[in-house]
Amino acid sequence: MARPKISLKLGLMTTIVICWLVPIIIIVALAGILFGDNYRRSVEQEIAASADYALRQVQVLLGDAIKDSKTMSYDGIVRSAYRSYQQSCDSAALYRSINDYLNQKFSRAENYKAVFISFWDKNVDVDAYLLSSGTAGYELLQACRDCEPQILERMADADTDICFLLLDGNLYMARNLLDSHFEPYASVVMVLEPTVIFQSVYSIPRIHNIRLTIDDIQFYPDEQNSLSTAEGRQGGIRYEAEIDSHGFSFTAEPEKYDLWGENPWLSRAACAVALMVLPMLIVVIALFQYHVSRPIETLAKANLLVQSGQRGYQITQRPPNSEFQKLYSHFNAMSAEMKSQFERSYQEQQAAQRAQIKALQSQINPHFLNNTLEIINWEARIAENDRVSAMIEALSTMLGAALDRDGRTQITLKEELGYVEAYLYIIRERLGEGFHVHQQIDQLLLEQTVPRLILQPIVENAVEHDITTRRGGDLWVRAFRREDRIFLEVEHDGKMTEEDRKSIRLLLSDSAEGGSQVGLRNVHQRLKLIYGSDGKLTVEETPAGTILARICFPMAGRGGGNP
């Protein structure tokens, strides 16, 4: 006799009573974690805010420098002085004009260590340099003169673009000056002051190992405020901005904050809590895993197996408690009942479907057979000829389709069109030259399987309700494909009365009534039986004054119900 299972409710209550202190301990531990996390976030927010402010400051200062270079290019003062020099060859006058202009414009600017203009014409022997106050003039002047050839070489292909260069620890910004013919005649060079322009970046708290980048130039400040190349150096948080189509960015590594090291009491408290909490936590997790998690996973897995098609699947695992023992038993009973109901329903549906299809296939217009036999009898009484033979062959084809001796529910479209051709041959013989048939058939669909007698009843309905009444007319038969669906259309001359429209609406609404449109009702019912919602029959009047019946269903193997 199986031992009764322990109640899940009793087991959980016992665990709660034993571990009543655990929530308090967890709250204390989480408080310490949350405190550290909040402090870390506040530090990150402070760094992010400072970095955003620093980027804006650099954008402003570098933007001002770029604007100053544009002003020198557009105000025409240097150009006028150079044009005067070309006419007079007075170097002293050129020097005075340039020097006065630089002093007037940049003498109070703190953004630059120096500003100078280099003429591309080697015959112009004018050195106009403006050095900021407090700068080691001779060393900086000599550095500018030494770097001037490299700068001019770099600016040869720069046109009007601004170029940044890092040479001998100094950051140069250069722009070409153009004459009236838009040809460069000189370059204005600004030696940027990093302690001013990048001061906001250097002042960001809690970061170190700063690396700056302007366009493709990577550098970092050393202890003497000189700039050194930093190519290949990676790591840290990256902040970037665009300044007048020039990219500026910097990376920095945040300082590490050791919450536990700076607050030793937190470490001692955490250790004490862990010593009390860990054993009970292990017990709670193990019990919950055994009594709740695993059984739920077993039920979920069994449910997925049933959904995937394994109806009747039975859970064989031993339940850990009485609650899940009941759930397992109920699930197994439900699965077995589902399998039984499904098999019974499927068998009933198959039997009903076969019976309905047989009943629908057996319906064929007796008036058509009588009329056909009357015509053949009349032709035979006149004289035996090929027409009579052909009509008898057509009638044989129609009778074979109606009787369905081999019991096939699916045939090829080619065979179905053969039935239509046989029927239409007889109708043409009956109506004479006033009846015209037009076929538009996609030849690639001829071997596609379609339901037997799905098209011929539609053609017969069009002929009997309109063509024969009018003693002639045009009829179009089409078969084509769109994506994975087959479309069969029958269009003919004719007009629908209000009674016809009402009858067709009743038919397509799955009503038990269907008026006199027996062929349409049969086709509609067969489409629903075979393809479900994927099979459709529509009848509508076209703007051209004709009636169009359209059948649509999936291609073989593309979905739909079981035939």
Coordinates of C-alpha atoms in Angstrom, one line a residue:
M1 CA 0.0 0.0 0.0
A2 CA 1.4 3.4 -1.1
R3 CA 2.4 5.7 1.7
P4 CA 0.1 8.9 1.8
K5 CA 1.9 12.0 0.5
I6 CA 2.7 15.0 2.7
S7 CA 0.4 18.0 2.0
L8 CA 2.1 20.8 0.1
K9 CA 0.3 23.3 2.2
L10 CA 1.5 21.7 5.5
G11 CA 5.1 21.5 4.1
L12 CA 5.2 25.2 3.1
M13 CA 3.7 26.4 6.4
T14 CA 6.3 24.4 8.3
T15 CA 9.1 26.0 6.2
I16 CA 7.7 29.5 6.8
V17 CA 7.6 28.9 10.6
I18 CA 11.2 27.6 10.7
C19 CA 12.5 30.4 8.4
W20 CA 10.6 33.4 9.8
L21 CA 13.9 35.3 10.2
V22 CA 15.0 34.9 6.6
P23 CA 13.0 37.8 5.1
I24 CA 14.5 40.2 7.7
I25 CA 18.0 39.0 6.9
I26 CA 17.4 39.2 3.2
I27 CA 16.1 42.8 3.5
V28 CA 19.2 43.8 5.4
A29 CA 21.5 42.3 2.8
L30 CA 19.5 43.8 -0.1
A31 CA 19.7 47.2 1.6
G32 CA 23.5 47.0 1.6
I33 CA 23.5 45.9 -2.1
L34 CA 21.0 48.6 -3.1
F35 CA 23.0 51.2 -1.2
G36 CA 26.1 50.3 -3.1
D37 CA 24.2 50.2 -6.4
N38 CA 22.6 53.6 -5.8
Y39 CA 26.0 55.1 -4.9
R40 CA 27.5 53.6 -8.1
R41 CA 24.7 55.0 -10.2
S42 CA 25.1 58.4 -8.6
V43 CA 28.8 58.4 -9.4
E44 CA 28.1 57.3 -13.0
Q45 CA 25.5 60.0 -13.3
E46 CA 27.9 62.6 -11.9
I47 CA 30.6 61.5 -14.4
A48 CA 28.1 61.4 -17.3
A49 CA 26.8 64.9 -16.4
S50 CA 30.3 66.3 -16.1
A51 CA 31.3 64.6 -19.4
D52 CA 28.3 66.1 -21.2
Y53 CA 29.2 69.5 -19.8
A54 CA 32.8 69.1 -20.9
L55 CA 31.8 68.1 -24.4
R56 CA 29.6 71.2 -24.7
Q57 CA 32.5 73.4 -23.4
V58 CA 34.9 71.8 -25.9
Q59 CA 32.3 72.3 -28.7
V60 CA 32.1 76.0 -27.8
L61 CA 35.8 76.6 -27.6
L62 CA 36.8 74.6 -30.7
G63 CA 33.8 76.1 -32.5
D64 CA 35.1 79.6 -31.7
A65 CA 38.5 78.6 -33.0
I66 CA 37.0 77.3 -36.2
K67 CA 34.9 80.4 -36.5
D68 CA 38.0 82.6 -36.1
S69 CA 39.7 80.8 -38.9
K70 CA 36.7 81.2 -41.1
T71 CA 36.6 84.9 -40.3
M72 CA 40.2 85.3 -41.4
S73 CA 39.3 83.5 -44.6
Y74 CA 36.3 85.6 -45.4
D75 CA 37.0 89.1 -44.1
G76 CA 39.5 89.7 -46.9
I77 CA 42.0 91.7 -44.8
V78 CA 44.9 89.3 -45.3
R79 CA 44.0 88.9 -48.9
S80 CA 44.0 92.7 -49.4
A81 CA 47.4 93.0 -47.7
Y82 CA 48.8 90.2 -49.9
R83 CA 47.4 91.8 -53.1
S84 CA 49.1 95.1 -52.1
Y85 CA 52.3 93.3 -51.5
Q86 CA 52.1 91.6 -55.0
Q87 CA 51.8 95.1 -56.5
S88 CA 54.4 96.9 -54.4
C89 CA 56.7 94.0 -53.1
D90 CA 56.9 95.9 -49.8
S91 CA 57.6 93.2 -47.3
A92 CA 57.6 95.6 -44.4
A93 CA 54.1 96.9 -45.2
L94 CA 52.8 93.3 -45.5
Y95 CA 54.4 92.4 -42.1
R96 CA 52.8 95.4 -40.4
S97 CA 49.4 94.7 -41.9
I98 CA 49.5 91.1 -40.9
N99 CA 51.0 91.7 -37.5
D100 CA 48.5 94.5 -36.7
Y101 CA 45.6 92.3 -37.8
L102 CA 46.7 89.3 -35.6
N103 CA 47.3 91.6 -32.6
Q104 CA 43.9 93.2 -33.0
K105 CA 42.1 89.9 -33.4
F106 CA 43.9 87.5 -31.1
S107 CA 46.0 89.4 -28.6
R108 CA 43.4 88.6 -25.8
A109 CA 42.4 85.1 -27.0
E110 CA 43.3 82.5 -24.4
N111 CA 42.4 79.6 -26.7
Y112 CA 45.7 79.8 -28.6
K113 CA 49.3 79.5 -27.8
A114 CA 50.2 81.2 -31.1
V115 CA 48.7 82.3 -34.4
F116 CA 50.7 82.7 -37.6
I117 CA 50.2 83.0 -41.3
S118 CA 52.5 81.1 -43.8
F119 CA 52.5 82.2 -47.4
W120 CA 52.9 79.6 -50.0
D121 CA 55.0 81.9 -52.2
K122 CA 58.6 81.3 -51.1
N123 CA 59.5 84.8 -52.3
V124 CA 57.4 86.3 -49.5
D125 CA 59.9 86.6 -46.6
V126 CA 57.4 87.6 -43.9
D127 CA 57.1 85.9 -40.5
A128 CA 54.1 87.3 -38.6
Y129 CA 53.6 85.4 -35.4
L130 CA 51.4 86.3 -32.5
L131 CA 52.3 84.5 -29.3
S132 CA 50.0 84.6 -26.3
S133 CA 51.2 86.2 -23.1
G134 CA 52.9 84.0 -20.7
T135 CA 54.1 81.6 -23.4
A136 CA 57.7 80.6 -23.6
G137 CA 58.1 82.7 -26.7
Y138 CA 61.4 81.5 -28.2
E139 CA 60.8 77.8 -27.8
L140 CA 57.3 78.0 -29.2
L141 CA 58.4 80.3 -32.1
Q142 CA 61.1 77.9 -33.0
A143 CA 58.7 74.9 -32.8
C144 CA 56.3 76.7 -35.1
R145 CA 59.0 77.5 -37.6
D146 CA 60.3 73.9 -37.5
C147 CA 56.8 72.5 -38.1
E148 CA 55.8 75.0 -40.8
P149 CA 57.0 72.8 -43.8
Q150 CA 55.1 69.8 -42.5
I151 CA 52.0 71.9 -42.1
L152 CA 52.2 73.4 -45.6
E153 CA 52.7 70.0 -47.0
R154 CA 49.6 68.7 -45.3
M155 CA 47.6 71.7 -46.4
A156 CA 48.5 71.2 -50.1
D157 CA 45.5 69.0 -50.7
A158 CA 43.2 70.5 -48.0
D159 CA 41.4 73.1 -50.2
T160 CA 39.3 75.1 -47.7
D161 CA 39.0 72.3 -45.1
I162 CA 40.4 72.6 -41.6
C163 CA 43.1 70.2 -40.7
F164 CA 44.3 69.3 -37.2
L165 CA 47.9 68.2 -36.7
L166 CA 49.8 67.0 -33.6
L167 CA 53.5 67.9 -34.0
D168 CA 56.2 68.0 -31.3
G169 CA 53.6 68.1 -28.5
N170 CA 51.5 70.9 -29.9
L171 CA 48.1 70.7 -31.5
Y172 CA 47.9 72.8 -34.7
M173 CA 44.7 73.8 -36.5
A174 CA 45.3 75.1 -40.1
R175 CA 43.1 76.5 -42.8
N176 CA 44.0 77.7 -46.3
L177 CA 43.3 81.3 -47.4
L178 CA 42.1 81.7 -51.0
D179 CA 42.5 84.5 -53.4
S180 CA 39.8 85.9 -55.7
H181 CA 40.5 83.0 -58.1
F182 CA 39.8 80.5 -55.3
E183 CA 43.5 79.5 -55.3
P184 CA 45.2 79.1 -51.9
Y185 CA 48.0 81.7 -51.3
A186 CA 48.6 81.2 -47.6
S187 CA 47.6 79.1 -44.6
V188 CA 46.5 80.4 -41.2
V189 CA 47.8 78.2 -38.4
M190 CA 46.6 78.3 -34.8
V191 CA 48.4 76.5 -32.1
L192 CA 45.7 75.5 -29.7
E193 CA 46.0 75.9 -25.9
P194 CA 45.0 72.5 -24.5
T195 CA 44.9 73.7 -20.9
V196 CA 42.1 76.1 -21.9
I197 CA 40.2 74.2 -24.6
F198 CA 40.3 70.8 -22.9
Q199 CA 40.2 72.1 -19.3
S200 CA 36.6 71.0 -18.8
V201 CA 37.6 67.4 -19.8
Y202 CA 40.6 67.4 -17.4
S203 CA 38.3 68.6 -14.6
I204 CA 35.8 65.7 -14.8
P205 CA 35.9 64.0 -11.4
R206 CA 36.5 60.4 -10.7
I207 CA 38.1 59.6 -14.1
H208 CA 41.7 59.0 -15.2
N209 CA 43.7 57.8 -18.2
I210 CA 42.1 60.4 -20.5
R211 CA 42.6 59.9 -24.2
L212 CA 41.4 62.6 -26.7
T213 CA 40.6 62.3 -30.4
I214 CA 40.1 65.0 -33.0
D215 CA 39.3 63.6 -36.4
D216 CA 41.9 60.8 -36.7
I217 CA 44.4 62.3 -34.2
Q218 CA 44.6 60.5 -30.9
F219 CA 46.5 62.1 -28.0
Y220 CA 46.7 62.5 -24.3
P221 CA 48.1 65.2 -22.0
D222 CA 51.3 64.4 -20.0
E223 CA 52.4 65.9 -16.7
Q224 CA 54.0 69.0 -18.5
N225 CA 50.7 69.7 -20.3
S226 CA 52.3 68.6 -23.5
L227 CA 50.3 66.4 -25.9
S228 CA 51.5 62.9 -26.8
T229 CA 50.3 60.5 -29.4
A230 CA 47.9 57.9 -28.1
E231 CA 47.4 55.7 -31.1
G232 CA 46.4 52.1 -30.3
R233 CA 45.3 52.9 -26.8
Q234 CA 41.8 51.6 -26.1
G235 CA 39.5 51.0 -23.1
G236 CA 37.3 53.1 -20.9
I237 CA 34.1 55.0 -21.5
R238 CA 33.8 56.9 -24.8
Y239 CA 32.1 60.3 -25.1
E240 CA 31.9 62.0 -28.5
A241 CA 30.4 65.0 -30.3
E242 CA 30.6 66.7 -33.7
I243 CA 32.0 70.1 -34.1
D244 CA 31.4 71.8 -37.4
S245 CA 31.7 68.4 -39.3
H246 CA 34.8 67.5 -37.2
G247 CA 34.6 64.6 -34.8
F248 CA 35.8 65.1 -31.3
S249 CA 35.7 62.4 -28.6
F250 CA 37.5 61.3 -25.5
T251 CA 37.8 58.1 -23.5
A252 CA 38.4 57.8 -19.8
E253 CA 38.4 55.1 -17.2
P254 CA 36.3 55.7 -14.1
E255 CA 37.9 55.3 -10.8
K256 CA 37.0 52.2 -9.0
Y257 CA 34.9 52.6 -5.8
D258 CA 35.2 49.8 -3.3
L259 CA 32.1 50.1 -1.2
W260 CA 33.1 47.2 1.1
G261 CA 36.6 48.3 1.5
E262 CA 35.7 51.8 2.5
N263 CA 32.9 50.6 4.8
P264 CA 34.3 47.6 6.7
W265 CA 31.2 47.3 8.9
L266 CA 29.2 46.3 5.8
S267 CA 31.5 43.3 5.2
R268 CA 31.2 42.2 8.8
A269 CA 27.4 42.5 8.8
A270 CA 27.1 40.6 5.5
C271 CA 29.3 37.8 6.8
A272 CA 27.2 37.5 9.9
V273 CA 23.9 37.5 8.0
A274 CA 25.3 35.0 5.5
L275 CA 26.2 32.6 8.3
M276 CA 22.6 32.6 9.5
V277 CA 20.8 32.8 6.2
L278 CA 22.8 30.4 4.0
P279 CA 21.8 27.1 5.6
M280 CA 18.1 28.0 5.8
L281 CA 18.2 29.4 2.3
I282 CA 19.6 26.1 1.0
V283 CA 16.8 24.2 2.8
V284 CA 14.1 26.4 1.4
I285 CA 15.4 26.2 -2.1
A286 CA 15.8 22.4 -2.0
L287 CA 12.3 21.9 -0.7
F288 CA 10.7 24.3 -3.2
Q289 CA 12.6 22.7 -6.0
Y290 CA 11.5 19.2 -5.0
H291 CA 7.9 19.9 -4.1
V292 CA 7.0 22.7 -6.6
S293 CA 9.4 23.4 -9.4
R294 CA 10.0 19.9 -10.6
P295 CA 6.4 18.8 -10.6
I296 CA 5.4 22.0 -12.4
E297 CA 8.1 21.4 -15.0
T298 CA 6.8 17.8 -15.5
L299 CA 3.2 19.1 -16.0
A300 CA 4.4 21.8 -18.4
K301 CA 6.5 19.2 -20.4
A302 CA 3.5 16.8 -20.6
N303 CA 1.3 19.6 -21.8
L304 CA 3.7 20.6 -24.6
L305 CA 3.9 16.9 -25.7
V306 CA 0.1 16.8 -25.9
Q307 CA 0.0 20.0 -27.9
S308 CA 2.6 18.7 -30.3
G309 CA 0.3 15.8 -31.2
Q310 CA 1.0 13.0 -28.6
R311 CA -2.6 12.7 -27.5
G312 CA -3.0 10.2 -24.7
Y313 CA 0.4 10.9 -23.2
Q314 CA 0.7 9.7 -19.6
I315 CA 2.8 11.1 -16.8
T316 CA 4.7 8.3 -15.2
Q317 CA 6.9 10.2 -12.7
R318 CA 6.2 9.7 -9.1
P319 CA 4.6 12.9 -7.6
P320 CA 6.3 14.4 -4.5
N321 CA 3.1 15.3 -2.6
S322 CA -0.6 14.6 -2.5
E323 CA -1.6 17.8 -4.4
F324 CA 0.5 16.9 -7.4
Q325 CA -0.5 13.3 -7.2
K326 CA -4.1 14.5 -7.9
L327 CA -2.9 16.8 -10.6
Y328 CA -1.0 14.0 -12.3
S329 CA -4.0 11.7 -12.1
H330 CA -6.4 14.4 -13.5
F331 CA -4.0 15.2 -16.3
N332 CA -3.6 11.5 -17.3
A333 CA -7.3 11.0 -17.3
M334 CA -7.8 14.2 -19.4
S335 CA -5.2 13.2 -21.9
A336 CA -6.6 9.7 -22.3
E337 CA -10.2 11.1 -22.7
M338 CA -8.9 13.7 -25.2
K339 CA -7.2 11.0 -27.3
S340 CA -10.4 8.9 -27.3
Q341 CA -12.6 11.9 -28.2
F342 CA -10.2 12.9 -31.0
E343 CA -10.1 9.5 -32.5
R344 CA -13.9 9.2 -32.4
S345 CA -14.4 12.6 -33.8
Y346 CA -12.0 12.1 -36.6
Q347 CA -13.6 8.8 -37.6
E348 CA -17.1 10.4 -37.5
Q349 CA -15.9 13.3 -39.5
Q350 CA -14.2 11.1 -42.1
A351 CA -17.3 9.0 -42.4
A352 CA -19.6 12.0 -42.7
Q353 CA -17.3 13.6 -45.3
R354 CA -17.1 10.6 -47.5
A355 CA -20.9 10.2 -47.3
Q356 CA -21.5 13.8 -48.1
I357 CA -19.1 13.8 -51.0
K358 CA -20.7 10.6 -52.4
A359 CA -24.1 12.2 -52.1
L360 CA -23.0 15.4 -53.7
Q361 CA -21.2 13.6 -56.6
S362 CA -24.3 11.6 -57.3
Q363 CA -26.4 14.7 -58.1
I364 CA -26.5 15.5 -61.8
N365 CA -29.1 17.4 -63.7
P366 CA -31.6 14.8 -65.1
H367 CA -32.9 17.4 -67.5
F368 CA -29.5 17.7 -69.1
L369 CA -29.4 13.9 -69.7
N370 CA -32.9 13.9 -71.1
N371 CA -32.1 16.8 -73.5
T372 CA -28.9 15.1 -74.6
L373 CA -30.5 11.8 -75.3
E374 CA -33.3 13.6 -77.2
I375 CA -30.7 15.4 -79.5
I376 CA -28.8 12.1 -80.1
N377 CA -32.0 10.3 -80.9
W378 CA -33.0 13.1 -83.3
E379 CA -29.6 13.1 -85.1
A380 CA -29.7 9.3 -85.3
R381 CA -33.1 9.3 -87.0
I382 CA -31.8 11.6 -89.7
A383 CA -28.6 9.8 -90.6
E384 CA -25.6 8.2 -89.0
N385 CA -22.6 10.5 -89.1
D386 CA -19.6 11.7 -87.2
R387 CA -21.5 14.3 -85.2
V388 CA -23.6 11.6 -83.7
S389 CA -20.5 9.6 -82.9
A390 CA -18.9 12.6 -81.3
M391 CA -21.9 13.4 -79.2
I392 CA -22.2 9.8 -78.0
E393 CA -18.5 10.0 -76.9
A394 CA -19.1 13.2 -75.1
L395 CA -22.1 11.7 -73.4
S396 CA -20.1 8.7 -72.4
T397 CA -17.5 11.0 -70.8
M398 CA -20.2 12.8 -68.9
L399 CA -21.8 9.6 -67.7
G400 CA -18.4 8.3 -66.6
A401 CA -17.7 11.5 -64.6
A402 CA -21.2 11.3 -62.9
L403 CA -21.0 7.6 -62.0
D404 CA -17.5 7.8 -60.6
R405 CA -16.8 4.1 -60.9
D406 CA -13.3 4.2 -59.5
G407 CA -14.3 6.3 -56.5
R408 CA -11.7 9.0 -56.9
T409 CA -12.4 12.3 -55.2
Q410 CA -9.4 14.1 -56.7
I411 CA -8.4 14.2 -60.4
T412 CA -6.1 16.3 -62.5
L413 CA -7.2 19.6 -63.9
K414 CA -6.7 18.2 -67.3
E415 CA -9.2 15.4 -66.7
E416 CA -11.7 17.9 -65.2
L417 CA -11.4 20.1 -68.3
G418 CA -12.1 17.0 -70.4
Y419 CA -15.5 16.7 -68.6
V420 CA -16.1 20.4 -69.3
E421 CA -15.1 20.0 -73.0
A422 CA -17.5 17.0 -73.4
Y423 CA -20.3 19.0 -71.9
L424 CA -19.6 22.1 -74.0
Y425 CA -19.4 20.0 -77.2
I426 CA -22.9 18.7 -76.6
I427 CA -24.1 22.3 -75.8
R428 CA -22.5 23.7 -79.0
E429 CA -24.3 21.0 -81.0
R430 CA -27.5 21.9 -79.3
L431 CA -27.3 25.7 -79.7
G432 CA -25.4 26.0 -83.0
E433 CA -23.0 28.7 -84.1
G434 CA -24.5 31.3 -81.7
F435 CA -22.6 29.8 -78.8
H436 CA -18.9 30.7 -78.4
V437 CA -16.5 29.3 -75.9
H438 CA -13.2 30.9 -75.0
Q439 CA -10.5 29.1 -72.9
Q440 CA -7.6 30.7 -71.0
I441 CA -5.8 27.8 -69.3
D442 CA -2.4 27.9 -67.6
Q443 CA -0.8 24.8 -69.1
L444 CA 1.5 24.4 -66.1
L445 CA -1.6 23.6 -64.0
L446 CA -2.9 20.7 -66.1
E447 CA -1.3 18.1 -63.8
Q448 CA -2.5 19.7 -60.6
T449 CA -5.1 17.7 -58.7
V450 CA -8.5 19.2 -58.1
P451 CA -11.8 17.9 -56.7
R452 CA -13.8 15.8 -59.2
L453 CA -16.7 17.7 -60.9
I454 CA -15.7 21.0 -59.3
L455 CA -15.7 23.1 -62.5
Q456 CA -18.3 21.3 -64.8
P457 CA -21.3 22.1 -62.5
I458 CA -20.4 25.8 -62.6
V459 CA -20.2 25.7 -66.5
E460 CA -23.5 23.8 -66.5
N461 CA -25.2 26.4 -64.2
A462 CA -24.1 29.2 -66.5
V463 CA -25.4 27.4 -69.6
E464 CA -28.7 26.3 -68.2
H465 CA -29.6 29.6 -66.5
D466 CA -28.5 32.1 -69.2
I467 CA -26.9 30.7 -72.4
T468 CA -29.7 28.3 -73.3
T469 CA -32.4 30.9 -72.5
R470 CA -30.7 33.4 -74.9
R471 CA -30.1 30.6 -77.4
G472 CA -26.4 31.5 -77.5
G473 CA -23.8 33.9 -76.2
D474 CA -20.1 33.9 -75.0
L475 CA -18.6 31.8 -72.3
W476 CA -15.1 32.1 -70.9
V477 CA -13.3 29.3 -68.9
R478 CA -10.1 30.3 -67.1
A479 CA -7.6 28.5 -64.9
F480 CA -4.6 30.3 -63.4
R481 CA -2.4 30.4 -60.3
R482 CA -1.6 33.1 -57.8
E483 CA 1.1 32.3 -55.3
D484 CA 0.0 28.9 -53.8
R485 CA -3.7 29.1 -54.8
I486 CA -5.5 27.9 -57.9
F487 CA -8.3 30.0 -59.4
L488 CA -10.9 28.6 -61.7
E489 CA -13.3 31.1 -63.4
V490 CA -16.4 30.8 -65.5
E491 CA -17.7 34.0 -67.0
H492 CA -20.7 34.3 -69.4
D493 CA -23.2 36.7 -70.9
G494 CA -26.2 37.2 -68.7
K495 CA -27.9 39.2 -66.0
M496 CA -28.9 38.3 -62.5
T497 CA -32.4 39.0 -61.3
E498 CA -33.1 40.0 -57.7
E499 CA -34.3 36.5 -57.1
D500 CA -31.0 35.1 -58.4
R501 CA -29.0 37.4 -56.1
K502 CA -31.1 36.4 -53.1
S503 CA -30.6 32.7 -53.9
I504 CA -26.8 33.2 -54.3
R505 CA -26.6 35.1 -51.0
L506 CA -28.4 32.3 -49.2
L507 CA -26.0 29.8 -50.9
L508 CA -22.8 31.5 -49.9
S509 CA -24.1 32.1 -46.3
D510 CA -24.1 28.4 -45.8
S511 CA -27.9 28.4 -45.5
A512 CA -29.7 25.1 -45.7
E513 CA -31.7 26.6 -48.6
G514 CA -30.1 27.2 -52.0
G515 CA -32.8 28.1 -54.4
S516 CA -32.7 26.4 -57.7
Q517 CA -28.9 26.7 -58.1
V518 CA -28.2 23.0 -57.3
G519 CA -24.8 22.9 -59.1
L520 CA -23.5 26.0 -57.3
R521 CA -24.7 24.7 -53.9
N522 CA -23.0 21.4 -54.5
V523 CA -19.7 23.0 -55.4
H524 CA -19.9 25.4 -52.4
Q525 CA -20.5 22.5 -50.0
R526 CA -17.7 20.4 -51.4
L527 CA -15.2 23.2 -51.2
K528 CA -16.1 23.7 -47.5
L529 CA -15.9 20.0 -46.8
I530 CA -12.6 19.5 -48.5
Y531 CA -10.7 22.8 -47.8
G532 CA -12.6 24.4 -45.0
S533 CA -12.2 28.2 -44.9
D534 CA -9.4 28.0 -47.6
G535 CA -12.0 27.0 -50.3
K536 CA -14.2 29.8 -51.7
L537 CA -16.8 30.2 -54.3
T538 CA -18.0 33.7 -55.4
V539 CA -20.5 34.8 -58.0
E540 CA -20.7 38.4 -59.0
E541 CA -21.7 40.8 -61.8
T542 CA -18.8 42.5 -63.7
P543 CA -18.7 46.0 -65.1
A544 CA -18.7 44.5 -68.6
G545 CA -22.2 43.2 -68.1
T546 CA -21.3 39.6 -67.6
I547 CA -21.6 37.1 -64.7
L548 CA -18.4 35.8 -63.2
A549 CA -18.2 32.7 -61.0
R550 CA -14.8 32.2 -59.3
I551 CA -13.5 29.1 -57.4
C552 CA -10.4 29.5 -55.3
F553 CA -8.6 26.8 -53.3
P554 CA -5.0 25.8 -52.2
M555 CA -2.7 23.9 -54.5
A556 CA -2.2 20.2 -53.6
G557 CA 0.1 19.9 -50.6
R558 CA -0.3 23.7 -49.6
G559 CA -2.8 23.3 -46.8
G560 CA -6.6 23.0 -46.6
G561 CA -8.7 20.2 -45.3
N562 CA -8.4 16.5 -45.9
P563 CA -9.9 15.4 -49.3

